[in-house]
Amino acid sequence: MAILTQQEFDRRIAAAREAVRRNNLDAIMIFSTESEPAGVRYFSDYWPSFETTAVLVPAEGEAALLIGPESLTYASSRSKIARVIQLMDFRESSQPDYPGSKLPKWNDVVSEFKIKKLGICNWFLFPYAMMMDLAAAMGGMENIVPADDMIRPIFMKKSALEVECLRAAAKASEAGFKAILENIRPGMTESELCGIATAAMTAAGAEATGYPVWCCSGPNSDQAISRPTLRKVQCGEIIHFSIGAKVEGYSASIGRPVVLGTCPDEIRRFLQVGLDAANMTFDVMRAGVKSGDAATKVHDYIRAQGYGDAILYGPAHGCGQMECEYPFLETSSEYMLEADMTFMQDMFLHRNGMGFRWEDGLLVKAEGPAEMLSSYGRQINIL
């Protein structure tokens, strides 16, 4: 049974419409792609395949889902927004011609919705060619403005149903790592191990992975963002897993290092410092605390242990429809932590050609330390 309700999506559209009015716009358009579907899925539950897409929320009247030429039956079957409009500009990137197509143009959309001033969310994803077509219909770029800052406050604090989705995704992610611990052997490839985790997550209720799952072993463990290779895992090295499941659009993740056989003392201490810093993150991220202060405390601890050079980025980042969502928790961050914000505690450290990640979902509570959304295997795993 689905967790999210039609009422949940209606609430989101209403909040976006209020942002349109508050910022003196005629509409906001939230753009998404197949690989970055979060914005459109948040407002409509539609996830494009091959094509791109957008949700148009006007100051007055009903919202519309904008799609490409091939997706009408698919989009109509799952969209929580009743009005669906096909536009040629949202076709797949190989740019098929669709000869004889009579789909509406940007001029038609701008005219129907009476748009004179438009905000675009996911501004940095929006394609240049599409922007030029849209600007021509709008009478110039001066009538189009970035709208990410206008929309972000809507999703920075999660509803109870959203948290329920994240909890389910976290549990499915744990199933993926459990399968790793039960099956990993020296000589297996990174790609093979990722396949085992993926199969276990989908069997446990995930609709998909939240991102391309990765296993990084030996010298590859030094990579903070990576993809699996055909390298065979070996004893005595760090084998770093980042495993994330997606449930109803919500992505959670767990990050775990594993060592097979004997673990050298240098590696054991390195892993322990990272785990201790990761655990500290849950304690310092409390409602009413300045985000930058929380990040500084964690980084100060790592530096005090002699691993300051191993730090790459802050100890947490937002999560929701994206596993890595705005905002980030950095020492330079100025926002205040509030109850019902969700993050991934994400402790990646690397030095001397090796690295690892400890990662779990985090829910800021009204009182006390943050809640951990997953904990399976959150220990030094030497097998």
Short mmCIF file of C-alpha atoms in Angstrom, two decimals:
data_model
loop_
_atom_site.label_atom_id
_atom_site.label_comp_id
_atom_site.label_asym_id
_atom_site.label_seq_id
_atom_site.Cartn_x
_atom_site.Cartn_y
_atom_site.Cartn_z
CA MET A 1 0.00 0.00 0.00
CA ALA A 2 1.29 3.46 -0.91
CA ILE A 3 2.44 5.71 1.92
CA LEU A 4 1.93 9.09 0.22
CA THR A 5 -1.62 10.34 -0.32
CA GLN A 6 -3.29 12.65 -2.82
CA GLN A 7 -3.77 15.11 0.04
CA GLU A 8 0.00 15.18 0.56
CA PHE A 9 0.55 16.18 -3.07
CA ASP A 10 -2.25 18.75 -2.95
CA ARG A 11 -0.60 20.31 0.10
CA ARG A 12 2.69 20.65 -1.79
CA ILE A 13 1.06 22.31 -4.79
CA ALA A 14 -0.74 24.74 -2.47
CA ALA A 15 2.57 25.62 -0.80
CA ALA A 16 4.22 26.20 -4.19
CA ARG A 17 1.31 28.40 -5.29
CA GLU A 18 1.78 30.49 -2.14
CA ALA A 19 5.48 30.89 -3.04
CA VAL A 20 4.44 32.11 -6.51
CA ARG A 21 2.19 34.78 -5.03
CA ARG A 22 4.62 35.78 -2.29
CA ASN A 23 7.33 36.44 -4.87
CA ASN A 24 5.05 38.37 -7.26
CA LEU A 25 5.35 35.82 -10.06
CA ASP A 26 2.70 34.49 -12.42
CA ALA A 27 4.00 30.91 -12.19
CA ILE A 28 6.86 28.69 -11.08
CA MET A 29 8.11 25.82 -13.23
CA ILE A 30 9.94 22.95 -11.51
CA PHE A 31 12.18 21.14 -14.01
CA SER A 32 13.50 17.56 -13.73
CA THR A 33 15.34 14.93 -15.74
CA GLU A 34 15.38 11.14 -15.76
CA SER A 35 18.51 11.11 -13.57
CA GLU A 36 17.46 14.06 -11.35
CA PRO A 37 13.69 13.51 -10.99
CA ALA A 38 13.25 14.87 -7.46
CA GLY A 39 11.57 18.21 -8.16
CA VAL A 40 8.83 16.92 -10.44
CA ARG A 41 8.32 13.74 -8.48
CA TYR A 42 7.90 15.74 -5.27
CA PHE A 43 4.96 17.65 -6.73
CA SER A 44 3.42 15.03 -9.05
CA ASP A 45 4.88 11.56 -8.33
CA TYR A 46 5.89 11.39 -12.03
CA TRP A 47 9.38 10.08 -12.80
CA PRO A 48 10.37 10.57 -16.46
CA SER A 49 11.99 7.86 -18.56
CA PHE A 50 14.24 9.05 -21.41
CA GLU A 51 12.41 12.38 -21.61
CA THR A 52 12.59 15.47 -19.39
CA THR A 53 9.64 17.03 -17.56
CA ALA A 54 8.38 19.94 -15.48
CA VAL A 55 5.56 20.92 -13.15
CA LEU A 56 3.99 24.32 -13.82
CA VAL A 57 2.32 25.95 -10.80
CA PRO A 58 0.46 29.19 -11.63
CA ALA A 59 -0.62 31.85 -9.16
CA GLU A 60 -4.23 31.07 -10.13
CA GLY A 61 -5.78 27.94 -11.61
CA GLU A 62 -4.74 24.30 -11.74
CA ALA A 63 -1.16 23.10 -11.95
CA ALA A 64 0.04 21.17 -15.00
CA LEU A 65 2.56 18.41 -15.63
CA LEU A 66 4.66 19.10 -18.75
CA ILE A 67 6.03 16.04 -20.55
CA GLY A 68 7.46 14.96 -23.89
CA PRO A 69 5.79 13.38 -26.94
CA GLU A 70 5.92 9.70 -25.92
CA SER A 71 4.94 9.62 -22.26
CA LEU A 72 1.24 10.53 -22.18
CA THR A 73 -0.14 7.13 -21.19
CA TYR A 74 2.68 6.56 -18.70
CA ALA A 75 2.44 10.01 -17.13
CA SER A 76 -1.35 9.91 -16.94
CA SER A 77 -1.22 6.56 -15.16
CA ARG A 78 0.77 7.88 -12.21
CA SER A 79 0.66 11.68 -12.08
CA LYS A 80 -1.08 13.20 -9.04
CA ILE A 81 -1.62 16.30 -11.20
CA ALA A 82 -4.62 15.85 -13.48
CA ARG A 83 -3.61 18.25 -16.26
CA VAL A 84 -0.88 16.86 -18.51
CA ILE A 85 0.58 18.88 -21.42
CA GLN A 86 2.94 17.47 -24.05
CA LEU A 87 5.68 19.70 -25.48
CA MET A 88 8.27 18.86 -28.12
CA ASP A 89 11.08 20.49 -26.08
CA PHE A 90 10.75 17.74 -23.46
CA ARG A 91 11.56 14.96 -25.94
CA GLU A 92 14.50 12.64 -25.35
CA SER A 93 18.04 13.95 -25.86
CA SER A 94 18.56 12.17 -29.20
CA GLN A 95 16.03 14.67 -30.59
CA PRO A 96 13.67 12.54 -32.74
CA ASP A 97 11.69 14.54 -35.32
CA TYR A 98 8.12 13.29 -34.74
CA PRO A 99 7.04 14.44 -38.22
CA GLY A 100 3.52 15.80 -38.38
CA SER A 101 3.36 16.48 -34.64
CA LYS A 102 0.86 19.16 -33.65
CA LEU A 103 1.95 19.46 -30.02
CA PRO A 104 1.54 22.89 -28.38
CA LYS A 105 4.48 25.31 -28.26
CA TRP A 106 5.83 27.46 -25.43
CA ASN A 107 3.82 30.35 -26.85
CA ASP A 108 0.64 28.34 -26.28
CA VAL A 109 1.53 27.54 -22.66
CA VAL A 110 2.57 31.12 -21.85
CA SER A 111 -0.64 32.44 -23.39
CA GLU A 112 -2.97 29.94 -21.70
CA PHE A 113 -1.51 30.48 -18.23
CA LYS A 114 -1.08 34.25 -18.73
CA ILE A 115 2.58 34.16 -17.68
CA LYS A 116 4.49 37.42 -17.77
CA LYS A 117 6.99 36.63 -14.99
CA LEU A 118 8.18 33.05 -14.50
CA GLY A 119 10.40 31.41 -11.88
CA ILE A 120 12.36 28.24 -12.69
CA CYS A 121 13.29 25.72 -10.03
CA ASN A 122 16.29 23.47 -10.72
CA TRP A 123 17.73 26.41 -12.61
CA PHE A 124 21.13 24.77 -13.08
CA LEU A 125 19.59 21.71 -14.73
CA PHE A 126 17.51 23.63 -17.24
CA PRO A 127 18.90 23.17 -20.79
CA TYR A 128 20.17 26.19 -22.71
CA ALA A 129 18.29 25.32 -25.91
CA MET A 130 15.01 24.99 -24.03
CA MET A 131 15.68 28.23 -22.17
CA MET A 132 16.11 30.07 -25.46
CA ASP A 133 12.78 28.75 -26.76
CA LEU A 134 11.06 29.68 -23.52
CA ALA A 135 12.66 33.13 -23.38
CA ALA A 136 11.45 33.87 -26.91
CA ALA A 137 7.89 33.01 -25.87
CA MET A 138 8.26 35.10 -22.68
CA GLY A 139 9.55 38.19 -24.48
CA GLY A 140 13.10 37.95 -23.12
CA MET A 141 15.25 36.45 -20.37
CA GLU A 142 14.46 39.37 -18.08
CA ASN A 143 11.05 37.79 -17.52
CA ILE A 144 12.52 34.52 -16.21
CA VAL A 145 14.14 34.24 -12.76
CA PRO A 146 15.74 31.47 -10.63
CA ALA A 147 13.23 30.06 -8.14
CA ASP A 148 15.16 27.40 -6.18
CA ASP A 149 15.37 29.58 -3.07
CA MET A 150 11.61 30.14 -3.27
CA ILE A 151 10.78 26.41 -3.33
CA ARG A 152 13.40 25.00 -0.94
CA PRO A 153 11.58 26.00 2.28
CA ILE A 154 8.69 23.73 1.22
CA PHE A 155 10.74 20.52 1.35
CA MET A 156 13.42 21.34 3.95
CA LYS A 157 11.15 20.12 6.77
CA LYS A 158 9.54 16.73 6.19
CA SER A 159 5.98 15.64 6.89
CA ALA A 160 5.21 12.49 8.88
CA LEU A 161 4.48 10.62 5.63
CA GLU A 162 7.80 11.67 4.12
CA VAL A 163 9.66 10.44 7.20
CA GLU A 164 7.78 7.15 6.90
CA CYS A 165 9.05 6.80 3.31
CA LEU A 166 12.61 7.51 4.44
CA ARG A 167 12.36 4.93 7.23
CA ALA A 168 11.20 2.32 4.70
CA ALA A 169 14.05 3.24 2.34
CA ALA A 170 16.55 2.96 5.20
CA LYS A 171 15.29 -0.53 6.08
CA ALA A 172 15.60 -1.64 2.46
CA SER A 173 19.14 -0.24 2.37
CA GLU A 174 19.98 -2.26 5.47
CA ALA A 175 18.78 -5.39 3.66
CA GLY A 176 21.28 -4.60 0.92
CA PHE A 177 24.19 -4.40 3.34
CA LYS A 178 23.05 -7.51 5.21
CA ALA A 179 23.25 -9.41 1.91
CA ILE A 180 26.80 -8.10 1.46
CA LEU A 181 27.91 -9.32 4.89
CA GLU A 182 26.39 -12.74 4.23
CA ASN A 183 27.89 -13.22 0.76
CA ILE A 184 31.14 -11.27 0.39
CA ARG A 185 34.27 -13.32 -0.29
CA PRO A 186 37.78 -12.45 -1.49
CA GLY A 187 37.94 -12.53 -5.28
CA MET A 188 34.41 -11.24 -5.88
CA THR A 189 34.23 -8.14 -8.07
CA GLU A 190 32.97 -4.76 -6.96
CA SER A 191 30.20 -4.92 -9.58
CA GLU A 192 29.16 -8.40 -8.46
CA LEU A 193 28.79 -7.23 -4.86
CA CYS A 194 26.73 -4.20 -5.93
CA GLY A 195 24.40 -6.56 -7.80
CA ILE A 196 23.88 -8.60 -4.64
CA ALA A 197 22.98 -5.48 -2.65
CA THR A 198 20.62 -4.20 -5.34
CA ALA A 199 18.74 -7.49 -5.58
CA ALA A 200 18.30 -7.62 -1.81
CA MET A 201 16.98 -4.05 -1.65
CA THR A 202 14.36 -4.55 -4.35
CA ALA A 203 13.31 -7.82 -2.70
CA ALA A 204 12.90 -5.85 0.55
CA GLY A 205 10.49 -3.34 -1.01
CA ALA A 206 12.64 -0.74 -2.77
CA GLU A 207 11.31 0.50 -6.11
CA ALA A 208 14.86 1.21 -7.28
CA THR A 209 18.24 2.27 -5.99
CA GLY A 210 18.45 5.85 -4.76
CA TYR A 211 21.62 6.35 -6.82
CA PRO A 212 24.05 4.00 -8.62
CA VAL A 213 25.19 1.77 -5.74
CA TRP A 214 28.92 1.46 -5.40
CA CYS A 215 31.61 -0.72 -3.89
CA CYS A 216 35.09 0.81 -3.81
CA SER A 217 37.94 -1.48 -2.78
CA GLY A 218 41.62 -0.97 -2.08
CA PRO A 219 42.90 2.05 -4.06
CA ASN A 220 39.37 2.74 -5.29
CA SER A 221 38.21 3.35 -1.70
CA ASP A 222 39.92 6.76 -1.92
CA GLN A 223 37.07 7.93 -4.18
CA ALA A 224 34.29 9.87 -2.42
CA ILE A 225 31.99 9.52 -5.43
CA SER A 226 32.50 6.51 -7.62
CA ARG A 227 31.11 3.59 -9.58
CA PRO A 228 31.94 -0.11 -9.19
CA THR A 229 34.53 -1.77 -11.38
CA LEU A 230 35.50 -5.35 -12.18
CA ARG A 231 38.34 -5.16 -9.63
CA LYS A 232 38.38 -8.16 -7.26
CA VAL A 233 38.20 -7.40 -3.55
CA GLN A 234 41.10 -8.60 -1.42
CA CYS A 235 41.93 -9.26 2.23
CA GLY A 236 43.50 -6.59 4.43
CA GLU A 237 42.15 -3.59 2.49
CA ILE A 238 39.23 -1.20 2.96
CA ILE A 239 36.18 -2.20 0.93
CA HIS A 240 33.80 0.73 1.07
CA PHE A 241 30.08 0.35 0.29
CA SER A 242 27.53 3.08 -0.38
CA ILE A 243 24.13 1.40 -0.61
CA GLY A 244 20.89 3.32 -1.01
CA ALA A 245 17.28 2.33 -1.69
CA LYS A 246 14.39 4.42 -3.05
CA VAL A 247 10.83 4.06 -1.71
CA GLU A 248 8.05 6.19 -3.27
CA GLY A 249 10.70 8.59 -4.50
CA TYR A 250 12.49 8.92 -1.16
CA SER A 251 16.13 7.90 -1.00
CA ALA A 252 18.03 6.80 2.08
CA SER A 253 21.53 5.41 2.23
CA ILE A 254 23.94 3.51 4.40
CA GLY A 255 27.69 3.78 4.03
CA ARG A 256 29.90 1.07 5.53
CA PRO A 257 33.53 0.01 5.27
CA VAL A 258 34.41 -3.69 5.43
CA VAL A 259 37.78 -5.41 5.84
CA LEU A 260 38.28 -9.09 5.00
CA GLY A 261 40.81 -11.13 6.96
CA THR A 262 43.31 -9.36 9.20
CA CYS A 263 42.82 -5.61 9.59
CA PRO A 264 46.05 -3.59 9.94
CA ASP A 265 46.17 -1.38 13.05
CA GLU A 266 46.49 1.78 10.93
CA ILE A 267 43.24 0.99 9.12
CA ARG A 268 41.40 -0.03 12.29
CA ARG A 269 42.20 3.27 14.02
CA PHE A 270 41.29 5.27 10.91
CA LEU A 271 37.90 3.54 10.71
CA GLN A 272 37.26 4.04 14.43
CA VAL A 273 37.95 7.79 14.30
CA GLY A 274 35.49 8.06 11.41
CA LEU A 275 32.84 6.07 13.26
CA ASP A 276 33.27 8.13 16.42
CA ALA A 277 32.94 11.36 14.41
CA ALA A 278 29.86 9.96 12.66
CA ASN A 279 28.25 9.11 16.00
CA MET A 280 29.08 12.59 17.30
CA THR A 281 27.18 14.08 14.36
CA PHE A 282 23.90 12.68 15.68
CA ASP A 283 24.53 14.23 19.08
CA VAL A 284 25.44 17.74 17.89
CA MET A 285 22.67 18.08 15.29
CA ARG A 286 19.88 19.38 17.52
CA ALA A 287 17.00 21.76 16.94
CA GLY A 288 18.07 25.35 17.65
CA VAL A 289 21.76 24.72 16.88
CA LYS A 290 23.44 26.72 14.11
CA SER A 291 24.36 24.30 11.35
CA GLY A 292 27.90 25.60 10.96
CA ASP A 293 28.56 25.19 14.68
CA ALA A 294 27.51 21.53 14.53
CA ALA A 295 29.83 20.86 11.58
CA THR A 296 32.73 22.65 13.30
CA LYS A 297 32.45 20.48 16.42
CA VAL A 298 32.68 17.30 14.37
CA HIS A 299 35.62 18.55 12.31
CA ASP A 300 37.43 19.80 15.41
CA TYR A 301 37.21 16.29 16.87
CA ILE A 302 38.66 14.74 13.70
CA ARG A 303 41.51 17.24 13.69
CA ALA A 304 42.22 16.57 17.37
CA GLN A 305 42.71 12.89 16.49
CA GLY A 306 45.29 13.83 13.85
CA TYR A 307 43.14 13.26 10.77
CA GLY A 308 42.33 16.83 9.71
CA ASP A 309 43.94 16.26 6.32
CA ALA A 310 41.47 13.43 5.65
CA ILE A 311 38.39 15.70 5.67
CA LEU A 312 36.80 16.35 2.28
CA TYR A 313 33.40 17.92 3.12
CA GLY A 314 30.92 18.53 5.90
CA PRO A 315 29.51 15.72 8.09
CA ALA A 316 25.93 15.76 6.76
CA HIS A 317 23.71 16.75 3.86
CA GLY A 318 19.97 16.97 3.36
CA CYS A 319 18.01 13.98 2.09
CA GLY A 320 14.51 13.34 0.82
CA GLN A 321 13.53 12.87 -2.81
CA MET A 322 17.27 13.12 -3.43
CA GLU A 323 19.72 11.10 -1.37
CA CYS A 324 21.94 14.18 -1.53
CA GLU A 325 19.56 17.10 -1.16
CA TYR A 326 19.83 20.75 -0.12
CA PRO A 327 21.01 21.86 2.44
CA PHE A 328 24.57 20.73 3.17
CA LEU A 329 26.03 20.89 6.67
CA GLU A 330 29.35 22.70 6.36
CA THR A 331 31.46 24.75 8.76
CA SER A 332 30.38 27.79 6.72
CA SER A 333 26.63 27.02 6.97
CA GLU A 334 24.45 29.75 8.50
CA TYR A 335 20.97 28.20 8.75
CA MET A 336 19.50 26.94 12.03
CA LEU A 337 18.65 23.29 12.52
CA GLU A 338 14.94 22.69 13.08
CA ALA A 339 12.82 19.72 14.11
CA ASP A 340 11.67 17.52 11.20
CA MET A 341 14.67 18.33 9.00
CA THR A 342 16.16 15.15 7.55
CA PHE A 343 19.79 14.58 6.62
CA MET A 344 22.22 11.87 5.72
CA GLN A 345 24.99 11.80 8.28
CA ASP A 346 27.82 11.33 5.80
CA MET A 347 31.34 10.86 7.17
CA PHE A 348 33.82 10.37 4.33
CA LEU A 349 37.52 10.46 5.20
CA HIS A 350 40.46 9.66 2.94
CA ARG A 351 44.24 9.76 3.12
CA ASN A 352 47.25 7.79 1.85
CA GLY A 353 45.31 6.27 -1.04
CA MET A 354 42.47 4.82 1.03
CA GLY A 355 39.15 6.03 2.36
CA PHE A 356 35.73 5.05 3.68
CA ARG A 357 32.25 6.34 4.41
CA TRP A 358 29.97 5.95 7.44
CA GLU A 359 26.49 7.10 6.46
CA ASP A 360 22.96 6.85 7.85
CA GLY A 361 19.71 8.79 7.75
CA LEU A 362 19.17 11.44 10.43
CA LEU A 363 15.99 13.10 11.70
CA VAL A 364 16.35 16.29 13.75
CA LYS A 365 14.07 16.07 16.77
CA ALA A 366 12.31 18.81 18.73
CA GLU A 367 14.38 17.84 21.77
CA GLY A 368 17.57 15.88 22.28
CA PRO A 369 19.96 14.33 19.77
CA ALA A 370 18.95 13.41 16.23
CA GLU A 371 17.29 10.09 15.48
CA MET A 372 19.23 7.51 13.50
CA LEU A 373 17.11 6.03 10.68
CA SER A 374 19.34 2.99 10.18
CA SER A 375 21.96 1.26 12.30
CA TYR A 376 22.49 -2.27 10.93
CA GLY A 377 26.20 -3.08 10.70
CA ARG A 378 27.20 0.31 12.15
CA GLN A 379 30.38 -1.10 13.66
CA ILE A 380 33.89 -2.00 12.59
CA ASN A 381 33.13 -4.90 10.23
CA ILE A 382 36.15 -7.20 9.98
CA LEU A 383 35.11 -10.51 8.42
#
